[in-house]
Amino acid sequence: MSWEITFFTTSILLGVGLAMDAFSVSLANGLNEPKMRTNRILTIAGMFAFFQALMPLIGWFCVHNLAKAFTVFQGMIPWIALALLSVIGGKMLYEGLHPEEEQVEEQHTLTFKMLVLQGIATSIDALSVGFTISEYDWLHATVCALLIAAVTFVICIAGVIIGKKFGTKLANKASILGGVILIAIGIEIFVTGVF
């Protein structure tokens, strides 16, 4: 494999395609927390970028070392993404519909654990990219994953900023909208992965 322009173009386009779910969740996070600070925006984008880079590398490793086990696991990917995003989205939806049960205003704040779950849920389908890049050697696979991460990082920053802008206008309904978006993304990953 050589370092041609098509390699970089393909990697960037893979990044754009894979980042769409993470973009939508970033949008929901921005809607949910309209006063989010820059370091949190970077943390969210960084978490999504990390998992979007990690999953194709795990997929590549599995293709080269554990192909049989990976093909069995691949059928479960849409189910796992649906479950994780439904739980997170359902929690946001519940909190948005029952604001009187909130004890502190920061209850809607995205926790690190929730962010990790979002990162896994939105990137788990990227495991199959390991098949797409299976002809790459480890260096090309790593560079491809880093390009995917860079694209995801930029796209997710944009998602959070757009969400923040609209979140201030939607105020109390942001949590409901964010929860609905997360559940819809889970359903979309499930439907496209199963059917």
PDB file of C-alpha atoms in Angstrom:
ATOM      1  CA  MET A   1       0.000   0.000   0.000  1.00  0.00           C
ATOM      2  CA  SER A   2       1.391   3.387  -0.967  1.00  0.00           C
ATOM      3  CA  TRP A   3       0.776   6.865   0.409  1.00  0.00           C
ATOM      4  CA  GLU A   4      -1.344   8.076  -2.510  1.00  0.00           C
ATOM      5  CA  ILE A   5      -3.934  10.836  -2.429  1.00  0.00           C
ATOM      6  CA  THR A   6      -6.696   8.210  -2.703  1.00  0.00           C
ATOM      7  CA  PHE A   7      -5.612   6.715   0.626  1.00  0.00           C
ATOM      8  CA  PHE A   8      -6.017  10.073   2.373  1.00  0.00           C
ATOM      9  CA  THR A   9      -9.249  10.903   0.536  1.00  0.00           C
ATOM     10  CA  THR A  10     -10.759   7.525   1.407  1.00  0.00           C
ATOM     11  CA  SER A  11      -9.723   7.858   5.052  1.00  0.00           C
ATOM     12  CA  ILE A  12     -11.211  11.347   5.334  1.00  0.00           C
ATOM     13  CA  LEU A  13     -14.457  10.248   3.678  1.00  0.00           C
ATOM     14  CA  LEU A  14     -14.625   7.260   6.033  1.00  0.00           C
ATOM     15  CA  GLY A  15     -14.202   9.731   8.886  1.00  0.00           C
ATOM     16  CA  VAL A  16     -17.050  11.907   7.631  1.00  0.00           C
ATOM     17  CA  GLY A  17     -19.363   8.913   7.233  1.00  0.00           C
ATOM     18  CA  LEU A  18     -18.514   7.444  10.618  1.00  0.00           C
ATOM     19  CA  ALA A  19     -18.763  10.804  12.408  1.00  0.00           C
ATOM     20  CA  MET A  20     -22.416  11.437  11.540  1.00  0.00           C
ATOM     21  CA  ASP A  21     -23.785   9.537  14.544  1.00  0.00           C
ATOM     22  CA  ALA A  22     -21.235  11.212  16.819  1.00  0.00           C
ATOM     23  CA  PHE A  23     -22.180  14.588  15.307  1.00  0.00           C
ATOM     24  CA  SER A  24     -25.849  14.004  16.136  1.00  0.00           C
ATOM     25  CA  VAL A  25     -25.039  12.996  19.716  1.00  0.00           C
ATOM     26  CA  SER A  26     -22.729  16.012  20.056  1.00  0.00           C
ATOM     27  CA  LEU A  27     -25.615  18.169  18.865  1.00  0.00           C
ATOM     28  CA  ALA A  28     -27.824  16.602  21.548  1.00  0.00           C
ATOM     29  CA  ASN A  29     -25.139  17.207  24.191  1.00  0.00           C
ATOM     30  CA  GLY A  30     -24.920  20.866  23.180  1.00  0.00           C
ATOM     31  CA  LEU A  31     -28.710  21.171  23.304  1.00  0.00           C
ATOM     32  CA  ASN A  32     -28.721  19.612  26.751  1.00  0.00           C
ATOM     33  CA  GLU A  33     -26.007  21.876  28.164  1.00  0.00           C
ATOM     34  CA  PRO A  34     -26.181  25.294  26.472  1.00  0.00           C
ATOM     35  CA  LYS A  35     -23.667  26.913  28.856  1.00  0.00           C
ATOM     36  CA  MET A  36     -20.987  24.299  28.199  1.00  0.00           C
ATOM     37  CA  ARG A  37     -17.418  25.555  28.441  1.00  0.00           C
ATOM     38  CA  THR A  38     -14.728  25.116  25.799  1.00  0.00           C
ATOM     39  CA  ASN A  39     -12.774  22.463  27.719  1.00  0.00           C
ATOM     40  CA  ARG A  40     -15.925  20.314  27.926  1.00  0.00           C
ATOM     41  CA  ILE A  41     -16.601  20.741  24.226  1.00  0.00           C
ATOM     42  CA  LEU A  42     -13.056  19.568  23.508  1.00  0.00           C
ATOM     43  CA  THR A  43     -13.474  16.632  25.916  1.00  0.00           C
ATOM     44  CA  ILE A  44     -16.668  15.516  24.193  1.00  0.00           C
ATOM     45  CA  ALA A  45     -15.140  15.835  20.718  1.00  0.00           C
ATOM     46  CA  GLY A  46     -11.985  14.093  21.919  1.00  0.00           C
ATOM     47  CA  MET A  47     -13.924  11.176  23.399  1.00  0.00           C
ATOM     48  CA  PHE A  48     -15.846  10.606  20.166  1.00  0.00           C
ATOM     49  CA  ALA A  49     -12.646  10.955  18.116  1.00  0.00           C
ATOM     50  CA  PHE A  50     -10.862   8.442  20.360  1.00  0.00           C
ATOM     51  CA  PHE A  51     -13.527   5.773  19.961  1.00  0.00           C
ATOM     52  CA  GLN A  52     -13.970   6.437  16.232  1.00  0.00           C
ATOM     53  CA  ALA A  53     -10.224   5.765  15.821  1.00  0.00           C
ATOM     54  CA  LEU A  54     -10.089   2.837  18.231  1.00  0.00           C
ATOM     55  CA  MET A  55     -12.956   0.798  16.775  1.00  0.00           C
ATOM     56  CA  PRO A  56     -11.601   0.492  13.199  1.00  0.00           C
ATOM     57  CA  LEU A  57      -8.231  -0.521  14.642  1.00  0.00           C
ATOM     58  CA  ILE A  58      -9.900  -3.179  16.785  1.00  0.00           C
ATOM     59  CA  GLY A  59     -11.812  -4.316  13.682  1.00  0.00           C
ATOM     60  CA  TRP A  60      -8.566  -4.407  11.657  1.00  0.00           C
ATOM     61  CA  PHE A  61      -6.889  -6.421  14.419  1.00  0.00           C
ATOM     62  CA  CYS A  62      -9.819  -8.843  14.545  1.00  0.00           C
ATOM     63  CA  VAL A  63      -9.774  -9.351  10.774  1.00  0.00           C
ATOM     64  CA  HIS A  64      -6.098 -10.208  10.934  1.00  0.00           C
ATOM     65  CA  ASN A  65      -6.189 -12.294  14.099  1.00  0.00           C
ATOM     66  CA  LEU A  66      -9.689 -13.270  15.214  1.00  0.00           C
ATOM     67  CA  ALA A  67     -11.771 -13.255  12.025  1.00  0.00           C
ATOM     68  CA  LYS A  68     -14.199 -16.009  13.090  1.00  0.00           C
ATOM     69  CA  ALA A  69     -14.973 -14.472  16.480  1.00  0.00           C
ATOM     70  CA  PHE A  70     -15.418 -11.019  14.949  1.00  0.00           C
ATOM     71  CA  THR A  71     -17.990 -12.151  12.375  1.00  0.00           C
ATOM     72  CA  VAL A  72     -20.090 -13.666  15.185  1.00  0.00           C
ATOM     73  CA  PHE A  73     -19.845 -10.445  17.218  1.00  0.00           C
ATOM     74  CA  GLN A  74     -20.656  -8.215  14.228  1.00  0.00           C
ATOM     75  CA  GLY A  75     -24.321  -9.269  14.290  1.00  0.00           C
ATOM     76  CA  MET A  76     -24.642  -7.925  17.851  1.00  0.00           C
ATOM     77  CA  ILE A  77     -23.303  -4.434  17.019  1.00  0.00           C
ATOM     78  CA  PRO A  78     -26.679  -2.846  16.114  1.00  0.00           C
ATOM     79  CA  TRP A  79     -28.286  -4.332  19.254  1.00  0.00           C
ATOM     80  CA  ILE A  80     -25.542  -2.960  21.529  1.00  0.00           C
ATOM     81  CA  ALA A  81     -25.712   0.521  19.956  1.00  0.00           C
ATOM     82  CA  LEU A  82     -29.521   0.562  20.260  1.00  0.00           C
ATOM     83  CA  ALA A  83     -29.406  -0.496  23.921  1.00  0.00           C
ATOM     84  CA  LEU A  84     -26.731   2.023  24.960  1.00  0.00           C
ATOM     85  CA  LEU A  85     -28.265   5.006  23.151  1.00  0.00           C
ATOM     86  CA  SER A  86     -31.790   4.102  24.299  1.00  0.00           C
ATOM     87  CA  VAL A  87     -30.710   4.018  27.955  1.00  0.00           C
ATOM     88  CA  ILE A  88     -28.867   7.345  27.740  1.00  0.00           C
ATOM     89  CA  GLY A  89     -31.594   8.976  25.622  1.00  0.00           C
ATOM     90  CA  GLY A  90     -34.350   7.552  27.820  1.00  0.00           C
ATOM     91  CA  LYS A  91     -32.710   9.043  30.909  1.00  0.00           C
ATOM     92  CA  MET A  92     -32.496  12.471  29.250  1.00  0.00           C
ATOM     93  CA  LEU A  93     -36.093  12.192  28.044  1.00  0.00           C
ATOM     94  CA  TYR A  94     -37.343  11.199  31.504  1.00  0.00           C
ATOM     95  CA  GLU A  95     -35.483  14.081  33.154  1.00  0.00           C
ATOM     96  CA  GLY A  96     -36.882  16.518  30.589  1.00  0.00           C
ATOM     97  CA  LEU A  97     -40.453  15.321  31.133  1.00  0.00           C
ATOM     98  CA  HIS A  98     -40.156  15.274  34.953  1.00  0.00           C
ATOM     99  CA  PRO A  99     -38.266  18.471  35.825  1.00  0.00           C
ATOM    100  CA  GLU A 100     -39.963  18.687  39.227  1.00  0.00           C
ATOM    101  CA  GLU A 101     -37.994  15.622  40.329  1.00  0.00           C
ATOM    102  CA  GLU A 102     -34.691  17.401  39.742  1.00  0.00           C
ATOM    103  CA  GLN A 103     -32.894  18.264  42.942  1.00  0.00           C
ATOM    104  CA  VAL A 104     -30.088  20.281  41.414  1.00  0.00           C
ATOM    105  CA  GLU A 105     -29.821  22.135  38.161  1.00  0.00           C
ATOM    106  CA  GLU A 106     -26.688  20.213  37.175  1.00  0.00           C
ATOM    107  CA  GLN A 107     -28.544  16.892  36.995  1.00  0.00           C
ATOM    108  CA  HIS A 108     -28.656  17.129  33.193  1.00  0.00           C
ATOM    109  CA  THR A 109     -24.886  17.587  32.974  1.00  0.00           C
ATOM    110  CA  LEU A 110     -23.208  14.895  30.934  1.00  0.00           C
ATOM    111  CA  THR A 111     -21.091  12.682  33.201  1.00  0.00           C
ATOM    112  CA  PHE A 112     -17.827  11.071  32.120  1.00  0.00           C
ATOM    113  CA  LYS A 113     -19.440   7.617  32.311  1.00  0.00           C
ATOM    114  CA  MET A 114     -22.307   8.728  30.056  1.00  0.00           C
ATOM    115  CA  LEU A 115     -19.819  10.267  27.627  1.00  0.00           C
ATOM    116  CA  VAL A 116     -17.857   6.997  27.424  1.00  0.00           C
ATOM    117  CA  LEU A 117     -21.088   5.090  26.767  1.00  0.00           C
ATOM    118  CA  GLN A 118     -22.014   7.576  24.038  1.00  0.00           C
ATOM    119  CA  GLY A 119     -18.560   7.195  22.506  1.00  0.00           C
ATOM    120  CA  ILE A 120     -18.849   3.418  22.437  1.00  0.00           C
ATOM    121  CA  ALA A 121     -22.439   3.412  21.194  1.00  0.00           C
ATOM    122  CA  THR A 122     -21.800   5.793  18.298  1.00  0.00           C
ATOM    123  CA  SER A 123     -18.556   4.150  17.208  1.00  0.00           C
ATOM    124  CA  ILE A 124     -19.263   0.454  17.656  1.00  0.00           C
ATOM    125  CA  ASP A 125     -20.462   0.156  14.067  1.00  0.00           C
ATOM    126  CA  ALA A 126     -17.005   1.405  13.036  1.00  0.00           C
ATOM    127  CA  LEU A 127     -15.662  -2.038  13.982  1.00  0.00           C
ATOM    128  CA  SER A 128     -16.770  -3.185  10.538  1.00  0.00           C
ATOM    129  CA  VAL A 129     -14.420  -0.630   8.983  1.00  0.00           C
ATOM    130  CA  GLY A 130     -11.742  -3.126   9.988  1.00  0.00           C
ATOM    131  CA  PHE A 131     -12.944  -5.199   7.027  1.00  0.00           C
ATOM    132  CA  THR A 132     -12.743  -2.188   4.726  1.00  0.00           C
ATOM    133  CA  ILE A 133      -9.139  -1.459   5.672  1.00  0.00           C
ATOM    134  CA  SER A 134      -8.082  -5.092   6.076  1.00  0.00           C
ATOM    135  CA  GLU A 135      -5.621  -4.851   3.150  1.00  0.00           C
ATOM    136  CA  TYR A 136      -3.742  -2.046   4.950  1.00  0.00           C
ATOM    137  CA  ASP A 137      -0.595  -2.798   6.916  1.00  0.00           C
ATOM    138  CA  TRP A 138      -0.576  -1.679  10.568  1.00  0.00           C
ATOM    139  CA  LEU A 139       0.951   1.728   9.764  1.00  0.00           C
ATOM    140  CA  HIS A 140      -1.626   2.568   7.096  1.00  0.00           C
ATOM    141  CA  ALA A 141      -4.432   1.322   9.351  1.00  0.00           C
ATOM    142  CA  THR A 142      -3.167   3.544  12.172  1.00  0.00           C
ATOM    143  CA  VAL A 143      -2.862   6.627   9.945  1.00  0.00           C
ATOM    144  CA  CYS A 144      -6.354   5.946   8.570  1.00  0.00           C
ATOM    145  CA  ALA A 145      -7.715   5.720  12.138  1.00  0.00           C
ATOM    146  CA  LEU A 146      -5.978   8.983  13.081  1.00  0.00           C
ATOM    147  CA  LEU A 147      -7.504  10.749  10.073  1.00  0.00           C
ATOM    148  CA  ILE A 148     -10.926   9.385  11.050  1.00  0.00           C
ATOM    149  CA  ALA A 149     -10.315  10.717  14.579  1.00  0.00           C
ATOM    150  CA  ALA A 150      -9.311  14.177  13.307  1.00  0.00           C
ATOM    151  CA  VAL A 151     -12.402  14.454  11.102  1.00  0.00           C
ATOM    152  CA  THR A 152     -14.643  13.236  13.930  1.00  0.00           C
ATOM    153  CA  PHE A 153     -13.086  15.734  16.348  1.00  0.00           C
ATOM    154  CA  VAL A 154     -13.820  18.707  14.086  1.00  0.00           C
ATOM    155  CA  ILE A 155     -17.329  17.530  13.208  1.00  0.00           C
ATOM    156  CA  CYS A 156     -18.220  16.923  16.871  1.00  0.00           C
ATOM    157  CA  ILE A 157     -16.990  20.362  17.933  1.00  0.00           C
ATOM    158  CA  ALA A 158     -19.309  21.819  15.291  1.00  0.00           C
ATOM    159  CA  GLY A 159     -22.154  19.622  16.558  1.00  0.00           C
ATOM    160  CA  VAL A 160     -21.801  20.754  20.167  1.00  0.00           C
ATOM    161  CA  ILE A 161     -21.533  24.426  19.176  1.00  0.00           C
ATOM    162  CA  ILE A 162     -24.640  24.218  16.978  1.00  0.00           C
ATOM    163  CA  GLY A 163     -26.486  22.381  19.763  1.00  0.00           C
ATOM    164  CA  LYS A 164     -25.461  25.017  22.313  1.00  0.00           C
ATOM    165  CA  LYS A 165     -26.735  27.798  20.088  1.00  0.00           C
ATOM    166  CA  PHE A 166     -30.154  26.207  19.730  1.00  0.00           C
ATOM    167  CA  GLY A 167     -30.134  24.896  23.301  1.00  0.00           C
ATOM    168  CA  THR A 168     -30.318  28.383  24.739  1.00  0.00           C
ATOM    169  CA  LYS A 169     -33.386  29.059  22.608  1.00  0.00           C
ATOM    170  CA  LEU A 170     -35.079  25.788  23.523  1.00  0.00           C
ATOM    171  CA  ALA A 171     -34.282  26.049  27.258  1.00  0.00           C
ATOM    172  CA  ASN A 172     -36.334  23.416  29.165  1.00  0.00           C
ATOM    173  CA  LYS A 173     -37.165  21.321  26.096  1.00  0.00           C
ATOM    174  CA  ALA A 174     -33.490  20.697  25.223  1.00  0.00           C
ATOM    175  CA  SER A 175     -33.255  17.562  27.365  1.00  0.00           C
ATOM    176  CA  ILE A 176     -36.372  16.101  25.747  1.00  0.00           C
ATOM    177  CA  LEU A 177     -35.097  16.856  22.240  1.00  0.00           C
ATOM    178  CA  GLY A 178     -31.633  15.509  23.093  1.00  0.00           C
ATOM    179  CA  GLY A 179     -33.117  12.270  24.435  1.00  0.00           C
ATOM    180  CA  VAL A 180     -35.301  11.826  21.364  1.00  0.00           C
ATOM    181  CA  ILE A 181     -32.274  12.412  19.099  1.00  0.00           C
ATOM    182  CA  LEU A 182     -30.200   9.781  20.933  1.00  0.00           C
ATOM    183  CA  ILE A 183     -32.988   7.192  20.796  1.00  0.00           C
ATOM    184  CA  ALA A 184     -33.543   7.958  17.083  1.00  0.00           C
ATOM    185  CA  ILE A 185     -29.826   7.473  16.374  1.00  0.00           C
ATOM    186  CA  GLY A 186     -29.914   4.125  18.197  1.00  0.00           C
ATOM    187  CA  ILE A 187     -32.918   3.041  16.126  1.00  0.00           C
ATOM    188  CA  GLU A 188     -31.219   4.204  12.897  1.00  0.00           C
ATOM    189  CA  ILE A 189     -28.025   2.233  13.704  1.00  0.00           C
ATOM    190  CA  PHE A 190     -30.165  -0.793  14.563  1.00  0.00           C
ATOM    191  CA  VAL A 191     -32.324  -0.625  11.424  1.00  0.00           C
ATOM    192  CA  THR A 192     -29.410  -0.100   9.034  1.00  0.00           C
ATOM    193  CA  GLY A 193     -27.353  -2.787  10.780  1.00  0.00           C
ATOM    194  CA  VAL A 194     -30.072  -5.461  10.920  1.00  0.00           C
ATOM    195  CA  PHE A 195     -32.026  -4.901   7.695  1.00  0.00           C
TER     196      PHE A 195
END
